[in-house]
Structure formats: C-alpha cells, structure tokens
Amino acid sequence: MSHDHDDHDHDDHDHRPPQPDDPVSRYEALEQALRELLIEKGVVTADGLRRTMEVLESASPENGARIVARAWSDPAFKELLLQDGQAAVASLGMGPTGRFVVVENTPERHNVIVCTLCSCYPRFVLGFPPAWYKSRDYRARVVHEPRAVLAEFGLKLSDDTEVVVSDSTAEIRYMVLPQQPPETKGWPEEKLAGLITRDCLIGTAVARA
Amino acid sequence: MAAFRVGDRVRVRTNDPPTHMRTPAFLRGKVGVIERDQGPFGRPEDLAYGRAPRVGTVYRVRFRQREVWPDYRGGPRDTVAADLFEHWLDREAS
C-alpha cells in the first residue's frame, strides 16, 4: 500500500494490512493458545468453532432487510416480530439469535441502538458491526447527545420526534424496524428489502424510496 | 418470581464493586420505569468468574434523558433504555 507521508515521519512501521501468513502477534498467539486449550479440555470442539464462524460470517444486513420487508408486508409477522423477535426470525429460517428485541420507529418515535459497555450487536442476524459502532466516540456520545450524533449521520430529526436510545447492556440484542416510506406500499418484498440498509437497522439512517 | 412489573419506578443502585458487571456507570443512581420483562439471565458478576450463576430477571428500563443528563439538549420526551439485572434495582416510590 503506498501513499505519501509529507506531514509525518514513521520509519518504525509500515501501513501494509496484516497478511494471513504473517508471524503471529501477541494477541493472536493468546487466542490460539486459549482456543487449543478449550478444545483439548473438551469445552468446545474445532468443528463447533468452525460452524459458528461460518454462521457469523454468512450473516449480513441483508437478513435484517428481509425481516423488515416481511414486517412491512405482513401485519401478523410484524406483530410477532415486535413481541418475540427470536421466534419471528426463526420462522424465516434464521438464527438462533439468542434474545432478540426489535424496536419500532413510528412518525412520533425514532430508535437508535448502541452498546455503551462494549460492542454488543445482533451478529447472528446482521453479521459484524461497522467499525464506528465499536468506537468510543459513538458509544459515549449517542447516549448523551443522540440528536447531534444522528445529525452527523445526515439524519436531522424534528424537535417533536421522541428519540429512544437502546443501550444493549445485557444479553438482549436489538434491531430497529424502520418506517416504511409511504410511497412503497404494496411493493414486492424483494424490492422493499433493497431500500433497507445496515444503518436503517441500527437507527442512524431512515429508509428512503 | 419477577420482582417488578411493567410501569414500576426503580432506582439503579450506586454500588461500585470491584468486579465484572453490566450496569453502566451513567445510569447508577438514576430513576427509570420498567418497560419490559426480558426473562431470567445468569448474573454477569458470577459468569465472568466461571461460577455457577445466580439467576435473576433482567428488565428493560427506560430513563428520561433529562433525568440522566442534567445538561441534556433535546426533547423532554427523549429517553434512553438499558437492560438491567434485578439485583441492581430498588423500588422507587411513585
């Protein structure tokens, strides 16, 4: 990777991204030792770990988009989703998710998700969180000045809108059910799903046609 | 048996034990309202150390932002919700 460094000098390291066969770092060595011990002691199996990684890496915001598109199209599904998120998601063949709660945006209320203590995120549905979601800046600020943070994402909310921040402090994972743009009523689910981005599911954006 | 019902007012304990916990500092001492019973979960204070966990109800508790942050800028109806373990909550007179 090459770029100019006119403003600062750092011969002590390069900016090459880590390569798969680089020498192991301290933390990689620690992870490897721990993993081998857990397998050796029968706490987990290598195949179990592999399968978990496979599920995590195949999860993506597209799952969330499918869930939302179904909820917009099917009132009974929407009711189940808001009452019992994990059952609703299982009925679409996704999961298991652990305890999964979906919070609904309405004309009066806007929801946004954070984990102030670490980076809890519904990974089994949406995959890995974006880097900013794990940043201290987002985590500290969105609970204290959500409107300012959302404005930085380009989302200006009216003073009349109630802002609800959900802090994922325990084992419950959250997803936002965005509002359906009114002009998309009656669209097929596949087309609706195309409107729903990852940020809509975290609450830092709204769905637009 | 769940200790609280939806709508009950609770205050988060101000303890600061030298242990692993999942109760954020910014909510300790604050008063909120029980919004949802999330069901039984093992205590993080036990699980983090490999002990058989004591199990208790976790509640989603909603706090008015103006109660949490005296300098809060935003609507008076804005809230923050967190999932808190029952052993961190005391009943508050309504």
Short mmCIF file of C-alpha atoms in Angstrom, two decimals:
data_model
loop_
_atom_site.label_atom_id
_atom_site.label_comp_id
_atom_site.label_asym_id
_atom_site.label_seq_id
_atom_site.Cartn_x
_atom_site.Cartn_y
_atom_site.Cartn_z
CA MET A 1 0.00 0.00 0.00
CA SER A 2 1.60 3.27 -0.98
CA HIS A 3 0.72 6.79 -0.04
CA ASP A 4 2.67 9.95 0.70
CA HIS A 5 3.62 10.98 4.20
CA ASP A 6 4.64 14.59 3.87
CA ASP A 7 3.35 15.63 7.23
CA HIS A 8 4.80 12.99 9.48
CA ASP A 9 7.61 10.53 9.61
CA HIS A 10 7.33 6.97 10.78
CA ASP A 11 10.02 4.60 9.69
CA ASP A 12 9.19 2.32 12.60
CA HIS A 13 6.19 0.69 10.92
CA ASP A 14 4.57 0.32 7.55
CA HIS A 15 0.94 0.55 6.56
CA ARG A 16 0.65 -2.83 4.94
CA PRO A 17 -2.56 -4.58 6.04
CA PRO A 18 -1.98 -7.80 8.01
CA GLN A 19 -1.43 -10.82 5.78
CA PRO A 20 -2.86 -14.25 6.55
CA ASP A 21 0.58 -15.83 6.92
CA ASP A 22 2.31 -13.03 8.85
CA PRO A 23 4.10 -14.09 12.04
CA VAL A 24 1.51 -14.29 14.85
CA SER A 25 1.05 -11.21 17.02
CA ARG A 26 0.84 -11.33 20.81
CA TYR A 27 -2.97 -11.38 20.79
CA GLU A 28 -3.19 -13.92 18.01
CA ALA A 29 -0.86 -16.16 19.98
CA LEU A 30 -3.02 -15.69 23.07
CA GLU A 31 -6.19 -16.54 21.10
CA GLN A 32 -4.54 -19.60 19.58
CA ALA A 33 -3.35 -20.89 22.96
CA LEU A 34 -6.76 -20.35 24.54
CA ARG A 35 -8.56 -21.99 21.63
CA GLU A 36 -6.29 -25.03 21.71
CA LEU A 37 -6.75 -25.39 25.47
CA LEU A 38 -10.56 -25.16 25.20
CA ILE A 39 -10.57 -27.84 22.50
CA GLU A 40 -8.13 -30.04 24.43
CA LYS A 41 -10.27 -29.80 27.58
CA GLY A 42 -13.43 -30.58 25.64
CA VAL A 43 -15.15 -27.23 26.35
CA VAL A 44 -15.62 -26.62 22.62
CA THR A 45 -14.88 -28.61 19.50
CA ALA A 46 -12.93 -27.46 16.47
CA ASP A 47 -15.91 -28.26 14.28
CA GLY A 48 -18.25 -26.30 16.58
CA LEU A 49 -15.99 -23.24 16.37
CA ARG A 50 -15.74 -23.57 12.62
CA ARG A 51 -19.52 -23.80 12.27
CA THR A 52 -20.01 -20.74 14.50
CA MET A 53 -17.55 -18.74 12.39
CA GLU A 54 -19.34 -19.87 9.28
CA VAL A 55 -22.72 -18.69 10.61
CA LEU A 56 -21.29 -15.35 11.80
CA GLU A 57 -19.55 -14.70 8.51
CA SER A 58 -22.62 -15.57 6.46
CA ALA A 59 -24.89 -13.27 8.49
CA SER A 60 -25.32 -9.83 6.95
CA PRO A 61 -27.57 -6.76 6.94
CA GLU A 62 -29.44 -8.46 4.07
CA ASN A 63 -31.01 -10.71 6.71
CA GLY A 64 -32.27 -7.64 8.55
CA ALA A 65 -33.60 -6.22 5.28
CA ARG A 66 -35.54 -9.44 4.64
CA ILE A 67 -37.01 -9.33 8.15
CA VAL A 68 -38.08 -5.70 7.76
CA ALA A 69 -39.52 -6.24 4.27
CA ARG A 70 -41.63 -9.11 5.64
CA ALA A 71 -42.79 -6.99 8.60
CA TRP A 72 -43.83 -4.18 6.24
CA SER A 73 -45.79 -6.64 4.10
CA ASP A 74 -47.34 -8.91 6.71
CA PRO A 75 -49.03 -7.36 9.79
CA ALA A 76 -49.19 -10.69 11.64
CA PHE A 77 -45.46 -11.19 11.16
CA LYS A 78 -44.80 -7.63 12.33
CA GLU A 79 -46.79 -8.24 15.50
CA LEU A 80 -44.83 -11.42 16.23
CA LEU A 81 -41.54 -9.64 15.45
CA LEU A 82 -42.23 -6.89 17.99
CA GLN A 83 -43.47 -9.35 20.64
CA ASP A 84 -40.98 -12.16 20.22
CA GLY A 85 -38.11 -11.28 17.91
CA GLN A 86 -36.33 -14.60 18.08
CA ALA A 87 -39.46 -16.59 17.19
CA ALA A 88 -40.19 -14.30 14.24
CA VAL A 89 -36.64 -14.60 12.95
CA ALA A 90 -36.68 -18.39 13.41
CA SER A 91 -39.88 -18.54 11.32
CA LEU A 92 -37.84 -17.12 8.41
CA GLY A 93 -35.23 -19.84 8.87
CA MET A 94 -32.65 -17.55 10.51
CA GLY A 95 -30.95 -17.87 13.85
CA PRO A 96 -30.80 -18.99 16.55
CA THR A 97 -30.32 -15.41 17.66
CA GLY A 98 -30.45 -15.50 21.43
CA ARG A 99 -32.86 -12.98 22.94
CA PHE A 100 -33.66 -10.58 20.12
CA VAL A 101 -35.80 -7.48 20.53
CA VAL A 102 -36.97 -5.32 17.64
CA VAL A 103 -37.95 -1.72 18.36
CA GLU A 104 -40.30 0.10 16.00
CA ASN A 105 -39.86 3.55 14.52
CA THR A 106 -43.12 5.49 14.15
CA PRO A 107 -43.93 9.02 12.99
CA GLU A 108 -43.60 10.07 16.66
CA ARG A 109 -40.61 7.97 17.71
CA HIS A 110 -37.11 7.28 16.42
CA ASN A 111 -34.96 4.46 17.85
CA VAL A 112 -31.19 4.09 17.78
CA ILE A 113 -29.06 1.21 19.09
CA VAL A 114 -25.73 1.26 20.94
CA CYS A 115 -23.70 -0.80 23.37
CA THR A 116 -22.00 1.62 25.75
CA LEU A 117 -20.14 -1.14 27.61
CA CYS A 118 -18.56 -2.92 24.63
CA SER A 119 -19.91 -3.57 21.14
CA CYS A 120 -22.93 -5.88 21.50
CA TYR A 121 -24.67 -6.17 18.16
CA PRO A 122 -27.11 -8.73 16.68
CA ARG A 123 -24.25 -10.50 14.90
CA PHE A 124 -26.13 -13.73 14.31
CA VAL A 125 -28.60 -11.78 12.17
CA LEU A 126 -26.67 -8.80 10.80
CA GLY A 127 -23.08 -10.05 10.80
CA PHE A 128 -20.22 -7.95 12.13
CA PRO A 129 -20.86 -4.36 13.23
CA PRO A 130 -19.32 -1.41 11.39
CA ALA A 131 -16.10 -0.02 12.88
CA TRP A 132 -17.75 3.23 14.03
CA TYR A 133 -20.31 1.26 16.07
CA LYS A 134 -17.43 -0.03 18.22
CA SER A 135 -15.73 3.37 18.54
CA ARG A 136 -15.65 5.11 21.92
CA ASP A 137 -16.80 8.26 20.23
CA TYR A 138 -20.11 6.78 19.02
CA ARG A 139 -20.71 4.76 22.19
CA ALA A 140 -20.13 7.66 24.57
CA ARG A 141 -21.90 10.32 22.55
CA VAL A 142 -25.02 8.65 21.22
CA VAL A 143 -26.45 8.12 24.71
CA HIS A 144 -25.72 11.70 25.72
CA GLU A 145 -26.37 13.73 22.57
CA PRO A 146 -28.18 11.39 20.17
CA ARG A 147 -29.62 14.21 18.08
CA ALA A 148 -26.18 15.71 17.42
CA VAL A 149 -24.75 12.29 16.52
CA LEU A 150 -27.66 11.48 14.20
CA ALA A 151 -27.26 14.87 12.52
CA GLU A 152 -23.65 13.95 11.77
CA PHE A 153 -25.00 10.85 10.03
CA GLY A 154 -27.18 13.21 7.97
CA LEU A 155 -30.34 12.47 9.91
CA LYS A 156 -32.00 15.61 11.25
CA LEU A 157 -34.95 14.83 13.50
CA SER A 158 -37.73 17.23 14.31
CA ASP A 159 -37.90 18.52 17.89
CA ASP A 160 -41.29 16.80 18.21
CA THR A 161 -39.85 13.35 17.50
CA GLU A 162 -39.15 11.31 20.60
CA VAL A 163 -35.64 9.83 20.45
CA VAL A 164 -35.18 6.47 22.20
CA VAL A 165 -31.64 5.15 22.61
CA SER A 166 -31.42 1.44 23.41
CA ASP A 167 -28.21 0.51 25.24
CA SER A 168 -27.51 -3.24 24.84
CA THR A 169 -26.19 -3.78 28.34
CA ALA A 170 -27.19 -7.43 28.86
CA GLU A 171 -27.72 -10.45 26.64
CA ILE A 172 -30.56 -8.93 24.64
CA ARG A 173 -29.70 -7.82 21.11
CA TYR A 174 -31.59 -5.03 19.36
CA MET A 175 -32.59 -4.13 15.85
CA VAL A 176 -34.63 -1.16 14.63
CA LEU A 177 -37.74 -1.68 12.49
CA PRO A 178 -37.60 1.42 10.27
CA GLN A 179 -40.69 3.20 8.99
CA GLN A 180 -41.87 2.18 5.57
CA PRO A 181 -41.77 5.06 3.06
CA PRO A 182 -45.49 5.58 2.29
CA GLU A 183 -45.00 5.56 -1.48
CA THR A 184 -43.70 1.96 -1.30
CA LYS A 185 -46.94 0.40 -0.01
CA GLY A 186 -47.72 -2.73 -1.97
CA TRP A 187 -44.21 -3.20 -3.37
CA PRO A 188 -42.99 -6.80 -3.54
CA GLU A 189 -40.86 -7.85 -0.56
CA GLU A 190 -37.72 -8.22 -2.62
CA LYS A 191 -37.95 -4.64 -3.84
CA LEU A 192 -38.69 -3.37 -0.31
CA ALA A 193 -35.66 -5.22 1.04
CA GLY A 194 -33.49 -3.23 -1.37
CA LEU A 195 -34.39 0.01 0.48
CA ILE A 196 -33.17 -1.19 3.86
CA THR A 197 -29.53 -0.59 4.67
CA ARG A 198 -27.48 -1.62 7.69
CA ASP A 199 -27.67 1.88 9.17
CA CYS A 200 -31.50 1.81 8.99
CA LEU A 201 -31.35 -1.28 11.23
CA ILE A 202 -29.10 0.47 13.77
CA GLY A 203 -31.15 3.66 13.62
CA THR A 204 -28.53 6.02 12.21
CA ALA A 205 -30.49 6.31 8.96
CA VAL A 206 -34.08 6.03 7.74
CA ALA A 207 -35.36 4.02 4.78
CA ARG A 208 -35.98 6.04 1.63
CA ALA A 209 -37.59 5.03 -1.65
CA MET B 1 -40.64 -14.68 40.53
CA ALA B 2 -40.20 -11.35 38.89
CA ALA B 3 -39.66 -8.57 41.42
CA PHE B 4 -41.05 -5.73 39.32
CA ARG B 5 -43.88 -5.13 36.91
CA VAL B 6 -44.10 -3.07 33.77
CA GLY B 7 -44.66 0.55 34.81
CA ASP B 8 -42.90 0.26 38.19
CA ARG B 9 -40.46 3.04 39.04
CA VAL B 10 -37.00 1.85 40.03
CA ARG B 11 -33.71 3.42 41.04
CA VAL B 12 -30.41 1.89 39.92
CA ARG B 13 -28.08 1.07 42.78
CA THR B 14 -24.95 3.16 43.17
CA ASN B 15 -22.67 0.29 44.21
CA ASP B 16 -19.29 0.13 42.58
CA PRO B 17 -17.99 -3.32 43.49
CA PRO B 18 -14.56 -4.38 42.19
CA THR B 19 -15.99 -7.00 39.88
CA HIS B 20 -17.21 -7.52 36.37
CA MET B 21 -20.74 -6.17 35.91
CA ARG B 22 -23.07 -4.98 33.17
CA THR B 23 -24.59 -1.91 34.81
CA PRO B 24 -23.35 1.25 33.09
CA ALA B 25 -21.98 3.95 35.39
CA PHE B 26 -24.02 6.72 33.75
CA LEU B 27 -27.28 5.12 34.94
CA ARG B 28 -26.32 4.42 38.54
CA GLY B 29 -28.45 6.36 40.99
CA LYS B 30 -30.95 7.28 38.25
CA VAL B 31 -34.70 6.62 38.33
CA GLY B 32 -36.40 4.89 35.43
CA VAL B 33 -39.53 2.92 34.58
CA ILE B 34 -39.73 -0.83 33.91
CA GLU B 35 -40.71 -1.23 30.26
CA ARG B 36 -40.30 -4.93 29.58
CA ASP B 37 -39.50 -8.15 31.43
CA GLN B 38 -36.69 -9.71 29.40
CA GLY B 39 -36.73 -13.01 31.29
CA PRO B 40 -34.21 -14.81 33.52
CA PHE B 41 -30.47 -14.50 32.98
CA GLY B 42 -27.36 -15.53 34.91
CA ARG B 43 -25.57 -12.73 36.73
CA PRO B 44 -22.54 -11.40 34.88
CA GLU B 45 -20.82 -10.99 38.26
CA ASP B 46 -20.84 -14.81 38.55
CA LEU B 47 -20.48 -15.83 34.91
CA ALA B 48 -17.34 -13.74 34.40
CA TYR B 49 -15.52 -15.85 37.00
CA GLY B 50 -16.75 -19.27 35.93
CA ARG B 51 -19.07 -19.65 38.94
CA ALA B 52 -22.50 -21.25 38.70
CA PRO B 53 -24.53 -18.07 38.20
CA ARG B 54 -27.32 -16.84 40.43
CA VAL B 55 -30.24 -16.24 38.11
CA GLY B 56 -32.48 -13.19 38.14
CA THR B 57 -34.83 -11.26 35.92
CA VAL B 58 -33.45 -8.72 33.51
CA TYR B 59 -35.63 -5.69 32.80
CA ARG B 60 -35.57 -3.15 30.04
CA VAL B 61 -35.71 0.12 31.98
CA ARG B 62 -36.44 3.49 30.37
CA PHE B 63 -34.96 6.73 31.71
CA ARG B 64 -35.79 10.27 30.73
CA GLN B 65 -32.71 11.80 29.18
CA ARG B 66 -33.18 14.95 31.27
CA GLU B 67 -33.06 12.78 34.41
CA VAL B 68 -29.85 11.09 33.25
CA TRP B 69 -28.05 14.17 31.92
CA PRO B 70 -28.92 17.50 33.55
CA ASP B 71 -27.36 19.27 30.53
CA TYR B 72 -29.33 17.20 28.00
CA ARG B 73 -30.17 19.04 24.81
CA GLY B 74 -33.19 17.59 23.11
CA GLY B 75 -36.87 16.95 23.62
CA PRO B 76 -38.30 16.40 27.12
CA ARG B 77 -39.73 13.05 25.96
CA ASP B 78 -36.36 11.68 24.79
CA THR B 79 -35.34 8.55 26.66
CA VAL B 80 -32.54 6.03 26.99
CA ALA B 81 -33.28 2.37 27.76
CA ALA B 82 -30.95 -0.29 29.15
CA ASP B 83 -31.28 -3.93 30.16
CA LEU B 84 -30.59 -4.15 33.89
CA PHE B 85 -30.44 -7.05 36.33
CA GLU B 86 -32.97 -7.03 39.15
CA HIS B 87 -30.31 -7.13 41.87
CA TRP B 88 -29.21 -3.68 40.69
CA LEU B 89 -32.68 -2.14 41.08
CA ASP B 90 -34.58 -0.77 44.07
CA ARG B 91 -38.24 0.15 44.06
CA GLU B 92 -38.84 3.89 44.00
CA ALA B 93 -42.00 5.44 45.39
CA SER B 94 -44.19 6.69 42.57
#
